[in-house]
Amino acid sequence: MAAISSRQFKTDAKRVARDLRHRGLIQTALRKYETSRDLQKSAFQDWQGARQSAAERKWEAINHLDTHLEAFVAKLEARGAKVHWASTAEQARQIILGILHDKAARSIIKSKAMTAEEIHLNDAMEKAGYSVVESDLGEYIVQLRNEAPYHIVFPAMHLTRGEISALFAEKLGSAPTENPEDLTMIARTVLRDKYITADVGITGANFAVAQTGMISITENEGNARLTAALPKTLITLMGIEKIIPKLSDLALFLPMLATAGAGQALTGYNSMYAGPRQPGECDGPEEYHVVLLDNSRTQLLADPEQRDALHCIRCGACLNVCPIYRNVGGHTYGTTYSGPIGSVITPHLRGLQEWKHLSQASSLCGACTEACPVKIDLHHHLLQNRRNAMTAKPVWWEKLAFHAFGYLAQRPELLRKLIPFGRFGQKLHWLVIGGPLDPARAWTETRDLPTLPRFTFADLWRAKMRAEQMEKTP
Ligand code: SF4
C-alpha cells in the first residue's frame, strides 16, 4: 500500500468527521465498550499496579529481545517446528508463498493477524492463485467487502447489522436478517466447510513465551483454534516484539488484553501452540512453521526514546479513547495500524517523511497514554515524531514562523509595540474570514479564531499596580 499524502489524509478526515451517521455508529459502539471496560478494570485489585507490572515485563522482554528470541526458537525447534526469520515484508511473503508451493496447497484458512495485514499477505496469496478465507467473523466481513480492517480489535466496527445482512445476501445468497445470532450462523455455515477443506492454516500470535517456546492466541470465536487444529500445515506469522519472558506472565497479560481490548474479563478461547502434532496426540498440524517478522522493528528497537512502542500488545485501547480516531475513523489513516499507536509506529515502519502527517493527527490530550495498559508514552512519541521529521527535513515557512515567534517572545517590549498592528490585521482578516482569500482558512473553517484583546495581561497588571500605588499614596 502506497503512503497516502497529507492532503489525502486531511480530505478524508474532513469528509468522515462530517458524516454524522458514521460518528454516531462509532460513538455508540465505543460507549458500550467503555462501560464494560471500566467494569472489568475494577475487577483488578490494582489496575495501575498491573499496568506498571506489565510495562516492566515488556521492558524486560524488549530490552533483552535477542536472548529471549533465541530461547524461544530453540524450544520451538526442539519440538519439530520450523522457524523462519524475515527481515522485510517481501521476505515474509516469499517464505509463506514458498511453503504453500512446497505443500502444493490450494486453499488457505486464516485467523486474524495484523502482521498479515502489515505485509499484505492476502493480496500476495491471491495474486499467486491461492484461495484465502478469513475465519474471524469481523475479518470475514471486511474481506467480503474487499476492505482493510477498520480497527485492530473490531475489524467491522463501522458496519451496521443491516449492512452486514445486505452484504451476506449479496455475496452468500442468504435471507435478510438483522439478528446477530442468525448473521453469525450464516458465516459459520460457510466457514466450517473451509476449515475442513483447507490445506494450510495461517494464524497470528498474541504472545510468544520465551521460557517455554509457546505461542499464545487469544480470541472469542474459536476460529483460530480450528484454523490451527484442522489443516495439515500450520503457519504462524508474528512480529518479533510479541515475546514475553515467562509463561506466568500470561496470567497478567491475558486478562489485561481482554480488559483493555474488549472490556472482557478473559476472552472465550485461550490456546497455546508449541509445535507440530507430537506422537500420541490426536489433533494438530503435521507441520508447523513460525515466521518471525522484523520489518523495521529492530530499527525501532535501536531508538532509545521510542523503543517502548514495541511493548504494544495491540489491544486497541488507545484508538478507542482517541478523539481523533473516534471522529475520523480507522480507514482514514490509510495504514495497517491506525489511531495513536499507528501514528507512532508507522513512520518508523514505513518512512518518517511519508507518514509524518499522522503525528499531527493528535490533540496531544494524553488520553491514549493514560489508556495504554503497558504504559507506552504515546502522546510524547507523537511530539518526538514531529520534532524528528522537522529536524530531518525542515519546512522553511514553519522554521521561519517559529524563529520569528521565538525572537518576539524574548523581546516583550517589541511584541507590545506590534500588538496594535496585529489588531489592525485581524480587522482586515474579518473581511475575508472563511472565504477563499482567507489565509487562515484551514483553521477558521472549523475553529474560532480568538480576537486579540484590547488590553494585554501586562497592560492590566500595570494598571492594577498603578491603582494600588495611588490608593496607598496619601
Ligand atoms: S499502544 Fe497501548 S493502548 Fe494502544 S494498542 Fe498498543 S497496548 Fe493497546
Coordinates of C-alpha atoms and ligand atoms in Angstrom, one line a residue:
M1 CA 0.0 0.0 0.0
A2 CA 1.5 3.3 -1.0
A3 CA 1.7 6.2 1.5
I4 CA -1.3 8.4 1.5
S5 CA -0.4 12.0 1.2
S6 CA -1.0 14.5 4.0
R7 CA -3.6 16.2 1.7
Q8 CA -5.5 13.0 1.1
F9 CA -5.5 12.3 4.8
K10 CA -6.9 15.7 5.6
T11 CA -9.6 15.4 2.8
D12 CA -10.7 12.0 4.1
A13 CA -10.6 13.1 7.7
K14 CA -12.8 16.1 6.9
R15 CA -15.3 14.1 5.0
V16 CA -15.6 11.3 7.6
A17 CA -15.7 13.7 10.5
R18 CA -18.7 15.4 8.9
D19 CA -20.5 12.1 8.4
L20 CA -22.7 12.2 11.5
R21 CA -24.2 8.8 10.9
H22 CA -20.7 7.2 10.9
R23 CA -19.7 9.2 14.0
G24 CA -22.9 8.1 15.8
L25 CA -22.2 4.5 15.0
I26 CA -18.7 4.6 16.3
Q27 CA -19.6 6.5 19.4
T28 CA -22.4 4.1 20.2
A29 CA -20.1 1.1 19.8
L30 CA -17.4 2.7 22.0
R31 CA -19.8 3.7 24.7
K32 CA -20.7 0.0 25.2
Y33 CA -17.0 -0.9 25.2
E34 CA -16.2 1.8 27.8
T35 CA -18.9 0.6 30.2
S36 CA -17.7 -3.0 30.2
R37 CA -14.0 -2.0 30.2
D38 CA -14.5 0.1 33.3
L39 CA -16.4 -2.7 35.0
Q40 CA -13.6 -5.2 34.2
K41 CA -10.9 -2.8 35.3
S42 CA -12.5 -2.6 38.7
A43 CA -12.1 -6.4 38.9
F44 CA -8.4 -5.9 39.1
Q45 CA -7.2 -5.3 42.6
D46 CA -4.9 -2.5 41.4
W47 CA -5.2 -1.6 37.7
Q48 CA -2.4 1.0 37.9
G49 CA -0.1 -1.5 39.6
A50 CA -1.0 -4.1 36.9
R51 CA -0.1 -1.6 34.2
Q52 CA 3.2 -0.9 35.9
S53 CA 4.0 -4.6 36.2
A54 CA 3.0 -5.2 32.5
A55 CA 5.2 -2.3 31.4
E56 CA 8.2 -3.7 33.4
R57 CA 7.7 -7.2 31.9
K58 CA 7.5 -5.9 28.4
W59 CA 10.6 -3.7 29.1
E60 CA 12.5 -6.9 30.2
A61 CA 11.3 -8.7 27.0
I62 CA 12.2 -5.9 24.6
N63 CA 15.5 -4.9 26.2
H64 CA 16.7 -8.5 26.1
L65 CA 14.9 -9.4 22.9
D66 CA 17.9 -11.2 21.3
T67 CA 18.3 -13.7 24.2
H68 CA 14.5 -14.2 24.6
L69 CA 14.1 -14.8 20.9
E70 CA 17.0 -17.4 20.9
A71 CA 15.5 -19.2 23.8
F72 CA 12.0 -19.2 22.2
V73 CA 13.3 -20.5 18.9
A74 CA 15.5 -23.2 20.4
K75 CA 12.5 -24.6 22.4
L76 CA 10.2 -24.5 19.4
E77 CA 12.6 -26.2 17.1
A78 CA 13.3 -28.9 19.6
R79 CA 9.7 -29.9 19.2
G80 CA 9.9 -30.0 15.5
A81 CA 8.6 -26.6 14.4
K82 CA 10.4 -24.9 11.5
V83 CA 11.3 -21.3 12.3
H84 CA 11.9 -18.7 9.6
W85 CA 13.4 -15.2 10.0
A86 CA 12.0 -12.5 7.8
S87 CA 13.8 -9.1 7.8
T88 CA 11.3 -7.5 5.4
A89 CA 7.7 -7.8 4.4
E90 CA 8.8 -9.1 1.0
Q91 CA 10.9 -11.9 2.6
A92 CA 8.0 -12.9 4.8
R93 CA 5.6 -13.1 1.8
Q94 CA 8.2 -15.2 -0.1
I95 CA 8.7 -17.6 2.8
I96 CA 5.0 -18.2 3.1
L97 CA 4.4 -18.5 -0.6
G98 CA 7.3 -20.9 -0.7
I99 CA 5.7 -23.1 2.0
L100 CA 2.4 -23.0 0.2
H101 CA 4.1 -24.0 -3.0
D102 CA 6.0 -26.9 -1.4
K103 CA 2.8 -28.2 0.2
A104 CA 1.0 -27.9 -3.2
A105 CA -1.7 -26.0 -1.3
R106 CA -4.7 -24.6 -3.0
S107 CA -7.0 -23.3 -0.2
I108 CA -5.9 -21.4 2.9
I109 CA -7.9 -20.6 6.1
K110 CA -6.6 -17.7 8.1
S111 CA -7.3 -16.4 11.5
K112 CA -6.9 -12.7 12.5
A113 CA -3.3 -11.5 12.2
M114 CA -2.4 -7.8 12.0
T115 CA 1.1 -8.8 10.8
A116 CA -0.5 -10.4 7.8
E117 CA -2.3 -7.1 7.1
E118 CA 1.0 -5.3 7.6
I119 CA 2.8 -7.4 4.8
H120 CA -0.4 -7.5 2.6
L121 CA -0.3 -11.3 2.7
N122 CA -3.8 -11.9 1.3
D123 CA -3.1 -9.9 -1.8
A124 CA 0.2 -11.8 -2.4
M125 CA -1.5 -15.2 -1.9
E126 CA -4.5 -14.3 -4.1
K127 CA -2.2 -13.0 -6.8
A128 CA -0.3 -16.3 -6.7
G129 CA -3.6 -18.1 -7.3
Y130 CA -4.5 -19.3 -3.8
S131 CA -8.0 -19.2 -2.3
V132 CA -7.8 -17.4 1.1
V133 CA -10.6 -17.2 3.6
E134 CA -10.6 -15.1 6.8
S135 CA -12.1 -17.1 9.6
D136 CA -12.6 -14.3 12.2
L137 CA -16.2 -13.0 11.7
G138 CA -15.2 -9.3 11.5
E139 CA -12.3 -10.1 9.2
Y140 CA -14.5 -12.3 7.0
I141 CA -17.0 -9.4 6.7
V142 CA -14.4 -6.9 5.6
Q143 CA -12.8 -9.4 3.3
L144 CA -16.2 -9.9 1.6
R145 CA -16.3 -6.1 1.2
N146 CA -12.7 -6.0 -0.1
E147 CA -11.8 -3.6 2.7
A148 CA -9.0 -3.4 5.2
P149 CA -9.9 -3.9 8.9
Y150 CA -11.3 -0.7 10.4
H151 CA -9.9 -1.4 13.9
I152 CA -7.1 -3.6 15.4
V153 CA -9.6 -5.5 17.5
F154 CA -13.0 -4.8 15.9
P155 CA -12.4 -5.0 12.2
A156 CA -16.1 -4.5 11.1
M157 CA -17.0 -1.9 13.8
H158 CA -18.1 0.6 11.2
L159 CA -20.9 -1.5 9.8
T160 CA -24.5 -1.9 11.0
R161 CA -26.3 -5.3 11.2
G162 CA -28.4 -4.1 8.2
E163 CA -25.2 -3.5 6.1
I164 CA -23.8 -6.9 7.1
S165 CA -27.1 -8.6 6.3
A166 CA -27.2 -6.9 2.8
L167 CA -23.6 -8.0 2.3
F168 CA -24.3 -11.6 3.1
A169 CA -27.4 -11.6 1.0
E170 CA -25.4 -10.3 -2.0
K171 CA -22.3 -12.4 -1.6
L172 CA -23.6 -15.6 0.1
G173 CA -27.2 -15.6 -1.1
S174 CA -28.6 -15.6 2.5
A175 CA -32.0 -14.4 3.5
P176 CA -32.0 -10.9 5.1
T177 CA -31.8 -10.8 8.8
E178 CA -30.6 -8.3 11.5
N179 CA -30.4 -10.9 14.2
P180 CA -26.7 -11.2 15.3
E181 CA -27.0 -14.9 16.0
D182 CA -28.5 -15.6 12.6
L183 CA -25.8 -13.5 10.9
T184 CA -23.1 -15.4 12.8
M185 CA -24.7 -18.7 11.8
I186 CA -24.7 -17.7 8.1
A187 CA -20.9 -17.0 8.3
R188 CA -20.3 -20.1 10.4
T189 CA -22.0 -22.4 7.9
V190 CA -19.7 -21.2 5.1
L191 CA -16.6 -21.2 7.3
R192 CA -17.0 -24.7 8.8
D193 CA -16.6 -26.2 5.4
K194 CA -13.5 -24.1 4.7
Y195 CA -11.7 -25.4 7.8
I196 CA -12.2 -29.0 6.7
T197 CA -11.0 -28.4 3.2
A198 CA -8.2 -26.0 3.8
D199 CA -4.7 -27.3 3.0
V200 CA -2.9 -24.7 5.2
G201 CA -3.9 -22.7 8.2
I202 CA -2.4 -19.3 8.9
T203 CA -2.6 -17.6 12.3
G204 CA -1.0 -14.6 14.0
A205 CA 0.2 -14.6 17.7
N206 CA -0.8 -12.6 20.7
F207 CA 2.2 -13.6 22.8
A208 CA 5.3 -15.8 22.4
V209 CA 6.7 -17.2 25.6
A210 CA 10.5 -17.3 25.6
Q211 CA 10.7 -19.7 28.6
T212 CA 8.7 -22.5 27.0
G213 CA 8.8 -21.8 23.3
M214 CA 5.0 -21.5 23.1
I215 CA 2.7 -19.2 21.1
S216 CA -0.4 -17.9 22.8
I217 CA -3.5 -17.0 20.8
T218 CA -6.5 -15.3 22.5
E219 CA -9.8 -15.0 20.7
N220 CA -13.6 -15.1 21.2
E221 CA -14.9 -17.2 18.3
G222 CA -12.8 -20.4 18.4
N223 CA -11.9 -19.8 14.8
A224 CA -8.1 -19.5 15.5
R225 CA -8.3 -22.8 17.3
L226 CA -10.0 -24.5 14.3
T227 CA -7.5 -22.8 11.9
A228 CA -4.6 -24.3 13.9
A229 CA -6.1 -27.7 14.6
L230 CA -7.6 -28.9 11.3
P231 CA -5.3 -28.2 8.3
K232 CA -2.2 -30.5 8.0
T233 CA 0.1 -27.5 7.8
L234 CA 0.1 -24.5 10.1
I235 CA 1.9 -21.2 9.6
T236 CA 2.1 -18.6 12.4
L237 CA 3.3 -15.2 11.3
M238 CA 4.3 -13.0 14.3
G239 CA 6.2 -9.8 14.9
I240 CA 9.4 -10.3 16.9
E241 CA 8.1 -8.0 19.6
K242 CA 5.4 -10.5 20.7
I243 CA 7.9 -12.1 23.1
I244 CA 7.2 -12.2 26.8
P245 CA 9.8 -13.8 29.1
K246 CA 7.8 -16.3 31.2
L247 CA 4.7 -18.5 31.0
S248 CA 3.5 -17.0 34.2
D249 CA 3.4 -13.5 32.5
L250 CA 0.3 -14.7 30.7
A251 CA -1.6 -14.6 34.0
L252 CA -1.3 -10.8 33.8
F253 CA -1.3 -10.2 30.0
L254 CA -4.3 -12.3 29.0
P255 CA -6.8 -10.7 31.4
M256 CA -5.2 -7.3 30.7
L257 CA -5.5 -7.6 26.9
A258 CA -9.1 -8.8 27.2
T259 CA -10.0 -5.9 29.6
A260 CA -8.3 -3.1 27.7
G261 CA -9.2 -4.6 24.3
A262 CA -12.7 -5.7 24.6
G263 CA -13.9 -5.0 28.1
Q264 CA -13.9 -8.7 29.0
A265 CA -12.5 -10.5 32.0
L266 CA -11.0 -13.0 29.7
T267 CA -11.6 -13.9 26.0
G268 CA -13.6 -17.1 25.3
Y269 CA -10.7 -19.2 23.9
N270 CA -7.1 -19.1 25.0
S271 CA -4.8 -21.6 23.2
M272 CA -1.1 -22.4 23.3
Y273 CA 0.8 -23.8 20.3
A274 CA 4.2 -25.3 20.8
G275 CA 5.0 -27.3 17.7
P276 CA 3.5 -29.9 15.3
R277 CA 1.4 -32.8 16.4
Q278 CA 3.5 -35.0 18.7
P279 CA 3.4 -38.8 18.8
G280 CA 0.2 -39.9 20.7
E281 CA -1.6 -36.5 20.1
C282 CA -4.9 -36.8 18.4
D283 CA -5.0 -33.4 16.6
G284 CA -2.9 -30.5 15.5
P285 CA -0.9 -29.9 12.3
E286 CA 1.6 -32.4 10.9
E287 CA 3.9 -29.5 10.0
Y288 CA 4.3 -26.2 11.9
H289 CA 6.1 -23.1 10.6
V290 CA 6.7 -20.0 12.5
V291 CA 7.7 -16.8 10.6
L292 CA 9.3 -14.2 12.8
L293 CA 8.9 -10.8 11.2
D294 CA 11.2 -7.9 11.7
N295 CA 10.1 -5.4 9.1
S296 CA 11.8 -2.4 10.7
R297 CA 11.1 -3.4 14.3
T298 CA 14.8 -3.6 15.0
Q299 CA 15.2 0.0 13.8
L300 CA 12.6 1.0 16.4
L301 CA 14.4 -1.1 18.9
A302 CA 17.6 1.0 18.2
D303 CA 15.7 4.2 19.1
P304 CA 16.1 4.6 22.9
E305 CA 13.5 7.3 23.0
Q306 CA 10.6 5.3 21.4
R307 CA 11.7 1.7 21.9
D308 CA 8.8 1.2 24.3
A309 CA 6.4 1.4 21.3
L310 CA 7.5 -2.3 20.8
H311 CA 5.7 -3.1 24.1
C312 CA 2.4 -2.7 22.4
I313 CA 0.1 -5.7 22.9
R314 CA -2.4 -4.5 20.2
C315 CA -5.3 -4.1 22.5
G316 CA -6.7 -1.1 20.6
A317 CA -7.5 0.8 23.8
C318 CA -5.6 3.9 22.6
L319 CA -7.7 4.0 19.5
N320 CA -10.9 3.8 21.5
V321 CA -10.2 6.8 23.6
C322 CA -8.6 9.0 20.9
P323 CA -10.8 11.9 20.0
I324 CA -9.2 12.0 16.5
Y325 CA -9.8 8.3 15.8
R326 CA -13.3 8.5 17.1
N327 CA -14.1 11.2 14.6
V328 CA -12.1 10.3 11.5
G329 CA -12.4 6.5 11.8
G330 CA -10.0 3.7 11.1
H331 CA -9.8 3.8 7.3
T332 CA -8.8 7.4 7.1
Y333 CA -5.3 6.7 8.4
G334 CA -4.5 4.6 5.3
T335 CA -2.3 2.3 7.4
T336 CA -2.5 -1.2 8.9
Y337 CA -2.1 0.3 12.4
S338 CA -4.4 3.2 12.9
G339 CA -5.0 5.6 15.9
P340 CA -2.3 6.8 18.3
I341 CA -0.1 3.6 18.2
G342 CA -0.4 3.6 14.4
S343 CA 0.7 7.2 14.2
V344 CA 3.7 6.5 16.4
I345 CA 5.0 3.3 14.7
T346 CA 4.0 3.8 11.0
P347 CA 6.7 6.5 10.5
H348 CA 9.2 4.0 11.9
L349 CA 8.0 1.0 9.9
R350 CA 7.3 2.8 6.6
G351 CA 9.1 6.1 6.5
L352 CA 9.2 9.2 8.6
Q353 CA 8.7 11.8 5.9
E354 CA 5.9 9.9 4.0
W355 CA 3.9 9.4 7.2
K356 CA 4.8 12.4 9.4
H357 CA 1.4 13.9 8.9
L358 CA 0.0 11.2 11.2
S359 CA 1.8 12.7 14.2
Q360 CA -0.2 15.9 13.6
A361 CA -3.4 13.9 13.9
S362 CA -3.5 14.3 17.6
S363 CA -4.8 16.8 20.1
L364 CA -2.0 15.7 22.4
C365 CA -4.6 15.3 25.2
G366 CA -2.8 12.3 26.5
A367 CA -5.9 10.1 26.7
C368 CA -4.0 7.4 24.7
T369 CA -1.1 7.3 27.1
E370 CA -3.5 7.0 30.1
A371 CA -5.4 4.2 28.5
C372 CA -2.5 2.1 27.4
P373 CA -2.2 -1.0 29.6
V374 CA 1.6 -1.2 29.1
K375 CA 2.2 2.5 29.7
I376 CA 3.6 3.5 26.3
D377 CA 4.2 7.2 26.3
L378 CA 2.2 7.6 23.1
H379 CA 1.5 11.4 23.0
H380 CA 5.1 12.3 23.7
H381 CA 6.2 9.9 21.0
L382 CA 3.9 11.8 18.6
L383 CA 5.7 15.0 19.6
Q384 CA 9.1 13.3 19.1
N385 CA 8.0 12.2 15.6
R386 CA 7.0 15.8 14.8
R387 CA 10.4 17.0 16.0
N388 CA 12.3 14.3 14.2
A389 CA 10.5 14.9 10.9
M390 CA 11.2 18.7 11.2
T391 CA 14.9 18.2 12.1
A392 CA 15.4 15.7 9.2
K393 CA 13.6 17.9 6.6
P394 CA 12.8 21.4 7.8
V395 CA 9.8 23.2 6.2
W396 CA 11.1 26.7 5.5
W397 CA 7.9 28.6 6.5
E398 CA 7.4 26.7 9.7
K399 CA 11.0 27.3 10.6
L400 CA 10.7 31.0 9.8
A401 CA 7.4 31.3 11.8
F402 CA 8.9 29.6 14.9
H403 CA 12.1 31.7 14.7
A404 CA 10.0 34.9 14.4
F405 CA 7.9 33.8 17.4
G406 CA 11.0 32.9 19.4
Y407 CA 12.5 36.3 18.6
L408 CA 9.4 38.2 19.7
A409 CA 8.8 36.1 22.7
Q410 CA 12.2 37.1 24.0
R411 CA 11.5 40.8 23.4
P412 CA 8.3 41.7 25.2
E413 CA 8.6 45.4 24.5
L414 CA 8.8 44.9 20.8
L415 CA 6.0 42.4 21.0
R416 CA 3.9 45.0 22.8
K417 CA 4.6 47.6 20.1
L418 CA 3.5 45.2 17.4
I419 CA 0.1 44.3 19.1
P420 CA -1.8 47.2 17.5
F421 CA -0.7 46.1 14.1
G422 CA -2.0 42.6 15.0
R423 CA -5.4 44.1 15.9
F424 CA -5.5 46.0 12.6
G425 CA -4.5 42.8 10.8
Q426 CA -7.4 41.0 12.5
K427 CA -9.8 43.6 11.4
L428 CA -8.7 43.1 7.8
H429 CA -8.9 39.4 8.3
W430 CA -12.6 39.7 9.3
L431 CA -13.3 40.9 5.7
V432 CA -12.2 37.6 4.2
I433 CA -12.7 35.1 7.1
G434 CA -13.9 31.7 6.0
G435 CA -13.7 32.8 2.3
P436 CA -11.3 31.6 -0.4
L437 CA -8.9 34.5 0.3
D438 CA -8.7 33.7 4.0
P439 CA -5.0 32.8 4.6
A440 CA -6.0 31.0 7.9
R441 CA -8.9 29.1 6.3
A442 CA -7.7 25.7 7.4
W443 CA -8.1 27.0 11.0
T444 CA -11.1 29.2 10.7
E445 CA -13.2 26.6 8.8
T446 CA -13.6 24.5 11.9
R447 CA -12.5 26.7 14.8
D448 CA -12.9 30.1 16.3
L449 CA -10.0 32.5 15.9
P450 CA -9.9 34.4 19.2
T451 CA -9.8 38.2 18.8
L452 CA -6.8 39.9 20.2
P453 CA -8.0 41.5 23.5
R454 CA -8.0 45.3 23.8
F455 CA -5.6 45.1 26.7
T456 CA -2.8 42.7 27.2
F457 CA -2.1 41.0 30.6
A458 CA 0.9 43.3 31.0
D459 CA -1.3 46.4 30.4
L460 CA -3.9 45.2 33.0
W461 CA -1.1 44.3 35.5
R462 CA 0.5 47.7 35.2
A463 CA -2.9 49.4 35.6
K464 CA -3.6 47.4 38.7
M465 CA -0.2 48.2 40.2
R466 CA -0.8 51.9 39.4
A467 CA -4.2 51.8 41.1
E468 CA -2.8 50.1 44.2
Q469 CA 0.0 52.6 44.3
M470 CA -2.4 55.5 44.1
E471 CA -4.5 54.0 46.9
K472 CA -1.5 53.9 49.1
T473 CA -0.4 57.4 48.3
P474 CA -1.8 59.8 50.9
Ligands
SF4_1 S1 -0.3 1.3 22.3 FE1 -1.1 0.6 24.2 S2 -3.3 1.1 24.2 FE2 -2.5 1.2 22.1 S3 -2.9 -0.8 21.1 FE3 -0.8 -0.8 22.0 S4 -1.0 -1.6 24.0 FE4 -3.0 -1.0 23.4

